[in-house]
Coordinates of C-alpha atoms and ligand atoms in Angstrom, one line a residue:
M19 CA -7.2 14.5 -2.6
T20 CA -9.0 11.4 -2.1
N21 CA -7.6 9.0 0.6
K22 CA -8.5 5.5 1.7
H23 CA -11.4 6.8 4.0
D24 CA -13.2 8.7 1.4
S25 CA -15.4 5.7 0.1
P26 CA -17.9 3.7 2.1
H27 CA -16.3 1.3 4.7
R28 CA -17.2 -0.4 7.8
R29 CA -15.1 -0.1 11.1
H30 CA -15.1 -2.5 13.9
N31 CA -15.8 -1.6 17.7
P32 CA -13.5 -3.9 19.6
L33 CA -15.0 -3.0 22.8
T34 CA -18.9 -4.0 21.8
A35 CA -17.6 -6.3 18.8
E36 CA -20.1 -4.2 16.6
W37 CA -19.4 -2.6 13.2
V38 CA -20.5 1.0 12.2
L39 CA -20.9 1.8 8.5
V40 CA -18.8 5.1 7.5
S41 CA -20.2 6.8 4.4
P42 CA -17.7 9.7 4.4
H43 CA -18.4 10.7 0.3
R44 CA -21.8 12.1 1.6
M45 CA -19.7 14.8 3.5
T46 CA -17.2 15.5 0.6
R47 CA -18.9 18.8 0.0
P48 CA -17.5 22.1 1.8
W49 CA -18.9 22.4 5.2
Q50 CA -21.8 24.8 5.1
G51 CA -23.3 24.0 8.4
Q52 CA -24.5 27.2 10.1
T53 CA -23.2 27.9 13.7
E54 CA -26.4 29.5 15.2
T55 CA -25.6 31.4 18.3
E56 CA -27.8 30.3 21.1
V57 CA -30.9 32.1 21.5
N58 CA -31.3 34.2 24.5
T59 CA -31.2 31.1 27.2
E60 CA -29.6 33.1 30.1
L61 CA -30.9 31.5 33.0
P62 CA -31.1 32.8 36.7
E63 CA -28.5 31.6 39.1
Y64 CA -31.4 30.4 41.3
D65 CA -34.8 29.2 40.1
S66 CA -37.5 29.1 42.9
D67 CA -39.3 26.4 40.6
C68 CA -36.3 24.2 40.2
Y69 CA -36.3 21.0 42.2
L70 CA -32.5 20.8 42.3
C71 CA -31.7 24.3 43.4
P72 CA -30.5 24.7 46.9
G73 CA -33.5 25.1 49.7
N74 CA -36.2 24.2 47.3
E75 CA -38.8 21.3 47.7
R76 CA -38.6 18.3 45.5
T77 CA -41.7 16.0 44.6
G78 CA -42.6 14.1 47.8
G79 CA -41.9 17.1 49.9
T80 CA -38.2 16.8 50.8
L81 CA -36.1 19.9 50.8
N82 CA -32.8 20.4 49.4
P83 CA -30.3 21.5 51.8
D84 CA -28.6 24.9 51.5
Y85 CA -25.8 23.2 49.6
S86 CA -22.4 24.5 48.4
G87 CA -20.4 22.2 45.9
T88 CA -22.0 19.0 44.9
F89 CA -25.3 17.4 46.4
V90 CA -26.3 14.0 46.0
F91 CA -29.7 12.6 47.0
T92 CA -31.8 9.2 46.1
N93 CA -34.0 9.5 43.2
D94 CA -37.3 10.3 44.1
F95 CA -38.5 8.2 41.1
S96 CA -36.1 5.5 41.4
A97 CA -36.1 2.9 38.5
L98 CA -34.6 0.3 40.7
L99 CA -35.5 -1.0 44.3
E100 CA -33.0 -2.0 46.8
E101 CA -35.2 -5.2 47.6
S102 CA -36.6 -6.6 44.4
P103 CA -39.4 -9.2 44.4
K104 CA -38.6 -12.3 42.5
P105 CA -39.5 -12.4 38.9
I106 CA -42.9 -13.4 37.9
D107 CA -42.2 -15.8 35.1
K108 CA -41.3 -18.9 36.5
D109 CA -43.4 -21.0 33.9
T110 CA -40.7 -24.0 33.5
N111 CA -42.2 -25.1 30.3
H112 CA -41.8 -21.7 28.6
A113 CA -38.6 -20.6 30.6
E114 CA -36.4 -20.2 27.4
L115 CA -38.3 -17.8 25.5
F116 CA -39.8 -15.9 28.8
L117 CA -36.8 -15.5 30.7
S118 CA -36.5 -12.9 33.5
K119 CA -34.3 -12.0 36.2
E120 CA -34.4 -10.2 39.5
V121 CA -32.4 -6.9 39.9
S122 CA -31.7 -5.0 42.9
G123 CA -30.3 -1.5 42.9
T124 CA -30.6 2.2 43.7
C125 CA -30.8 5.7 41.8
R126 CA -29.3 8.7 42.9
V127 CA -29.1 12.4 41.5
I128 CA -26.0 14.3 41.5
C129 CA -26.3 17.9 41.5
F130 CA -22.8 19.5 40.1
S131 CA -23.3 23.0 41.5
P132 CA -25.8 25.0 43.5
N133 CA -25.6 27.7 40.7
H134 CA -28.8 26.7 38.4
R135 CA -27.2 28.6 35.1
L136 CA -23.8 26.7 35.1
T137 CA -22.7 23.8 32.9
L138 CA -19.6 21.7 33.3
P139 CA -17.6 23.8 31.0
K140 CA -18.8 26.9 32.5
M141 CA -17.6 25.8 35.9
E142 CA -14.2 26.7 37.3
T143 CA -12.0 23.7 37.3
S144 CA -11.9 23.5 41.0
A145 CA -15.7 23.1 40.8
I146 CA -15.6 20.4 38.3
L147 CA -13.0 18.6 40.4
K148 CA -15.7 18.4 43.0
V149 CA -17.7 16.7 40.7
V150 CA -15.2 14.2 39.9
R151 CA -14.6 13.5 43.7
T152 CA -18.1 13.0 44.0
W153 CA -18.3 10.5 41.1
I154 CA -15.3 8.7 43.0
A155 CA -16.9 8.8 46.4
Q156 CA -20.3 7.4 44.9
T157 CA -18.4 4.4 43.3
C158 CA -16.6 3.7 46.5
E159 CA -19.9 3.9 48.5
L160 CA -22.2 2.2 46.3
G161 CA -19.4 -0.3 45.2
E162 CA -19.5 -2.0 48.8
T163 CA -23.1 -3.2 47.9
Y164 CA -23.4 -3.1 44.1
R165 CA -21.4 -4.7 41.4
W166 CA -22.0 -2.1 38.8
V167 CA -22.1 1.5 39.5
Q168 CA -23.3 3.6 36.4
I169 CA -22.4 7.3 36.8
F170 CA -23.9 9.5 33.8
E171 CA -25.1 12.7 32.8
N172 CA -27.8 13.6 30.4
K173 CA -27.2 17.1 29.1
G174 CA -29.6 19.2 27.3
E175 CA -33.4 18.7 26.2
A176 CA -32.2 17.0 23.0
M177 CA -31.1 14.1 25.3
G178 CA -34.1 14.0 27.6
C179 CA -32.8 16.0 30.3
S180 CA -35.5 17.4 32.4
N181 CA -33.8 20.2 34.0
P182 CA -31.1 22.5 33.0
H183 CA -29.8 22.9 36.5
P184 CA -26.2 21.2 36.2
H185 CA -26.8 17.3 37.2
G186 CA -25.9 13.9 36.7
Q187 CA -27.0 10.5 37.8
V188 CA -25.7 7.4 39.3
W189 CA -27.7 4.0 39.0
A190 CA -26.2 1.1 40.8
T191 CA -27.1 -2.7 40.3
N192 CA -26.2 -5.9 41.6
V193 CA -25.6 -7.1 38.1
L194 CA -23.8 -6.0 34.9
P195 CA -25.9 -4.2 32.4
T196 CA -25.9 -5.1 28.7
E197 CA -23.2 -2.7 27.6
A198 CA -21.0 -3.5 30.6
E199 CA -21.3 -7.1 29.8
K200 CA -20.2 -6.7 26.2
E201 CA -17.1 -4.6 27.2
Q202 CA -16.5 -7.0 29.9
L203 CA -16.3 -10.0 27.4
S204 CA -14.3 -8.0 24.6
Q205 CA -11.7 -6.7 27.1
K206 CA -11.1 -10.2 28.6
Q207 CA -10.5 -11.9 25.4
Y208 CA -8.0 -9.1 24.5
Y209 CA -6.3 -9.4 27.7
E210 CA -5.9 -12.9 27.5
K211 CA -4.5 -12.7 24.1
H212 CA -2.1 -9.8 24.6
G213 CA -1.6 -9.4 28.5
K214 CA -2.5 -5.6 28.2
P215 CA -5.8 -3.9 28.6
L216 CA -7.5 -3.2 25.3
L217 CA -7.9 0.4 25.8
Y218 CA -4.5 0.9 27.4
S219 CA -3.1 -0.4 24.1
Y220 CA -5.7 1.8 22.0
A221 CA -4.8 5.0 23.8
Q222 CA -1.0 4.3 23.0
S223 CA -1.8 3.7 19.4
E224 CA -4.1 6.6 19.0
I225 CA -1.3 8.8 20.5
E226 CA 1.2 7.5 18.0
L227 CA -1.4 8.5 15.0
G228 CA -2.5 11.6 16.3
N229 CA -5.3 12.2 13.8
R230 CA -8.3 11.4 16.3
V231 CA -6.7 13.2 19.2
I232 CA -9.0 16.0 20.5
E233 CA -6.9 17.0 23.6
Q234 CA -4.1 15.4 25.9
N235 CA -2.6 16.0 29.2
S236 CA -0.2 14.1 31.4
S237 CA -2.9 11.8 32.6
W238 CA -5.5 11.7 30.2
L239 CA -6.4 11.4 26.3
A240 CA -9.5 12.6 24.6
V241 CA -10.2 10.9 21.2
V242 CA -13.0 10.5 18.7
P243 CA -12.7 6.7 18.6
Y244 CA -12.0 5.2 15.4
W245 CA -15.3 3.4 15.5
A246 CA -17.4 6.4 16.7
T247 CA -21.2 6.2 15.7
W248 CA -22.2 9.7 16.8
P249 CA -20.8 12.5 14.9
F250 CA -18.9 14.0 17.5
E251 CA -18.4 10.9 19.8
M252 CA -15.8 11.1 22.3
L253 CA -13.8 8.5 24.5
L254 CA -11.8 9.8 27.3
L255 CA -8.9 7.5 28.7
P256 CA -6.6 7.6 31.3
L257 CA -3.0 7.1 30.1
R258 CA -2.0 4.7 32.9
A259 CA -3.6 1.3 33.2
T260 CA -6.5 2.1 35.7
Q261 CA -9.5 0.0 36.4
R262 CA -11.8 2.2 38.1
L263 CA -12.6 6.0 39.0
S264 CA -11.7 4.8 42.7
D265 CA -8.2 4.1 41.5
L266 CA -7.2 7.7 40.4
K267 CA -4.5 9.5 42.1
P268 CA -5.0 13.2 43.2
K269 CA -3.0 14.4 40.2
E270 CA -4.9 12.4 37.8
Q271 CA -8.4 13.8 39.2
E272 CA -7.1 17.2 38.7
D273 CA -5.9 16.6 35.2
L274 CA -9.5 15.2 34.8
S275 CA -11.1 18.1 35.9
E276 CA -8.6 20.1 33.5
I277 CA -9.1 18.0 30.5
L278 CA -13.1 18.2 30.9
K279 CA -13.3 21.7 31.1
L280 CA -11.2 21.9 27.7
V281 CA -13.1 19.2 25.7
L282 CA -16.6 20.4 27.0
T283 CA -15.6 23.7 25.9
R284 CA -14.6 22.6 22.4
Y285 CA -18.0 20.9 22.3
D286 CA -19.9 24.2 23.3
N287 CA -17.7 26.4 21.0
L288 CA -18.3 24.0 18.0
F289 CA -21.8 25.3 17.1
Q290 CA -21.9 28.0 19.6
T291 CA -24.5 26.3 21.8
S292 CA -24.8 24.4 25.0
F293 CA -23.9 21.0 23.5
P294 CA -26.1 18.2 24.3
Y295 CA -24.7 14.9 25.1
S296 CA -25.2 11.6 27.1
M297 CA -22.0 10.8 28.9
G298 CA -21.0 8.0 31.3
W299 CA -18.2 6.2 33.1
H300 CA -17.2 2.6 32.5
G301 CA -14.9 0.8 35.0
A302 CA -14.1 -2.7 36.3
P303 CA -17.0 -4.2 38.4
L304 CA -16.6 -3.5 41.9
K305 CA -14.4 -5.8 44.3
E306 CA -13.3 -8.0 41.2
Q307 CA -10.0 -8.6 40.1
S308 CA -10.2 -7.1 36.6
P309 CA -6.9 -6.4 35.0
H310 CA -8.5 -6.5 31.6
W311 CA -10.5 -3.4 32.5
Q312 CA -9.4 0.2 31.6
L313 CA -11.6 3.0 33.0
H314 CA -13.2 5.1 30.2
A315 CA -15.9 7.5 29.7
H316 CA -18.0 7.8 26.6
F317 CA -19.7 10.9 25.4
Y318 CA -22.6 10.6 22.9
P319 CA -23.7 14.0 21.4
P320 CA -26.4 13.9 18.8
L321 CA -25.6 17.1 17.2
L322 CA -24.5 17.0 13.4
R323 CA -24.4 20.2 11.6
S324 CA -25.6 23.2 14.0
A325 CA -27.5 23.6 17.2
E326 CA -30.7 22.6 15.5
V327 CA -29.4 19.7 13.1
K328 CA -29.1 16.4 15.1
K329 CA -28.2 13.0 13.7
F330 CA -31.0 10.4 14.1
M331 CA -30.4 7.0 14.8
V332 CA -33.2 5.5 12.9
G333 CA -34.0 3.4 9.7
Y334 CA -30.7 1.6 8.8
E335 CA -29.1 2.3 12.4
L336 CA -32.2 0.6 14.1
L337 CA -32.4 -2.2 11.5
A338 CA -29.1 -2.9 10.2
E339 CA -26.2 -1.2 11.9
A340 CA -24.9 2.3 13.0
Q341 CA -23.9 4.6 10.2
R342 CA -22.1 8.1 10.0
D343 CA -21.1 10.6 7.5
L344 CA -18.3 12.5 8.3
T345 CA -15.3 10.5 9.4
P346 CA -14.0 10.5 13.0
E347 CA -10.7 11.9 11.7
Q348 CA -12.7 15.0 10.3
A349 CA -14.6 15.3 13.5
A350 CA -11.6 15.3 15.5
E351 CA -10.1 18.0 13.4
R352 CA -13.2 20.1 13.6
L353 CA -12.9 19.9 17.6
R354 CA -9.3 20.6 17.5
E355 CA -9.7 23.8 15.8
Q356 CA -12.1 25.0 18.3
A357 CA -10.8 27.8 20.8
V358 CA -10.4 26.7 24.4
L359 CA -12.2 30.0 25.8
H360 CA -15.8 29.5 26.2
Y361 CA -17.8 31.4 23.4
S362 CA -19.9 33.0 26.0
Q363 CA -16.7 34.7 27.1
Y364 CA -15.8 36.3 23.6
S365 CA -15.9 40.0 23.8
Ligands
H2U1 P1 -32.6 14.0 33.9 O1 -32.9 15.5 34.1 O2 -31.5 13.5 33.5 O3 -34.2 13.0 33.6 O4 -32.6 13.6 35.7 C1 -33.3 14.3 36.7 C2 -33.8 13.2 37.8 O5 -34.2 13.7 38.9 C3 -34.9 12.3 37.1 O6 -34.2 10.9 37.2 C4 -35.2 13.0 39.5 C5 -35.8 12.3 38.1 O7 -36.6 11.1 38.5 N1 -36.1 13.8 40.2 C6 -36.2 13.7 41.6 O8 -35.6 12.6 41.9 N2 -37.0 14.3 42.3 C7 -37.8 15.5 42.0 O9 -38.4 16.2 42.5 C8 -37.9 15.6 40.4 C9 -36.8 14.9 39.5
ZN2 ZN1 -31.9 24.9 39.9

């Protein structure tokens, strides 16, 4: 049966004001992607060579404490400095084409667990809750000094992650970075027009339509967004108008750890592999009145067909615009089909 989404079309991302080309006819053939089972990647609970394991030495000689739960430290190779020198290009004759700006900030690493072999979906919900609370604490603490606190996780070698030990990062800056600036502008314009946050209205509509929903609980909604560029991209949204992580109530924090466990397990089960992705939180700039902002997390996983076949954002994507094959609706359906028991526990 053909439907209106079967032919090439473009979809608009209202958050970034960018377009994506959807070419679903390339995927109308039956699904034949292999699901390759992970080749023996059983890791030890403790690795004496890991710079994130408890008690081990990091580059520079600092010893990690014998931590339980989460552990946060300042990145030994921080991309930002708290005190930044003024920019060098001050040649006023050429200022327009050689513009630079000072930036100050700090980078930290967040260890999710002392157990080297775990990942978020393999952790107990109570342990994921500790990660959620650490994200909130970091947002509050760094938000005292910085305007933007970017919490993120690179998971898996495919996303350039240097170490399998479960960890994420936080980079805080005195300025809004480019993605934040785009979302700030679109959300402001939408709020001025409609008097509601863009992503609040969007979540309501997705619940009504249902075909892109992956998971929902009493506080959260996980969807493959209508404008997804990555094959199994996901957007995680609170159901209540919520500006930042630090606004989450205890029940919403618990619900968040539960929905994370479920959707990340679905991710792993899809190709029976530890699903790589980059994820991160976007919320209102700290200490600013921002009723137009709605807190959300983006998940950008690169895999397309199997544990081995990933989507490359190259040629057309780099030079023209993002393009995808399977529709977001098909991706959501495939994720909904997955079991919520982790494949490593199948008997
Ligand atoms: P990724 O695996 O996502 O790259 O994160 C690991 C971070 O840990 C990376 O930013 C830091 C790297 O700079 N790091 C330390 O701070 N100390 C070390 O001893 C090694 C790695
Ligand atoms: Zn480790």
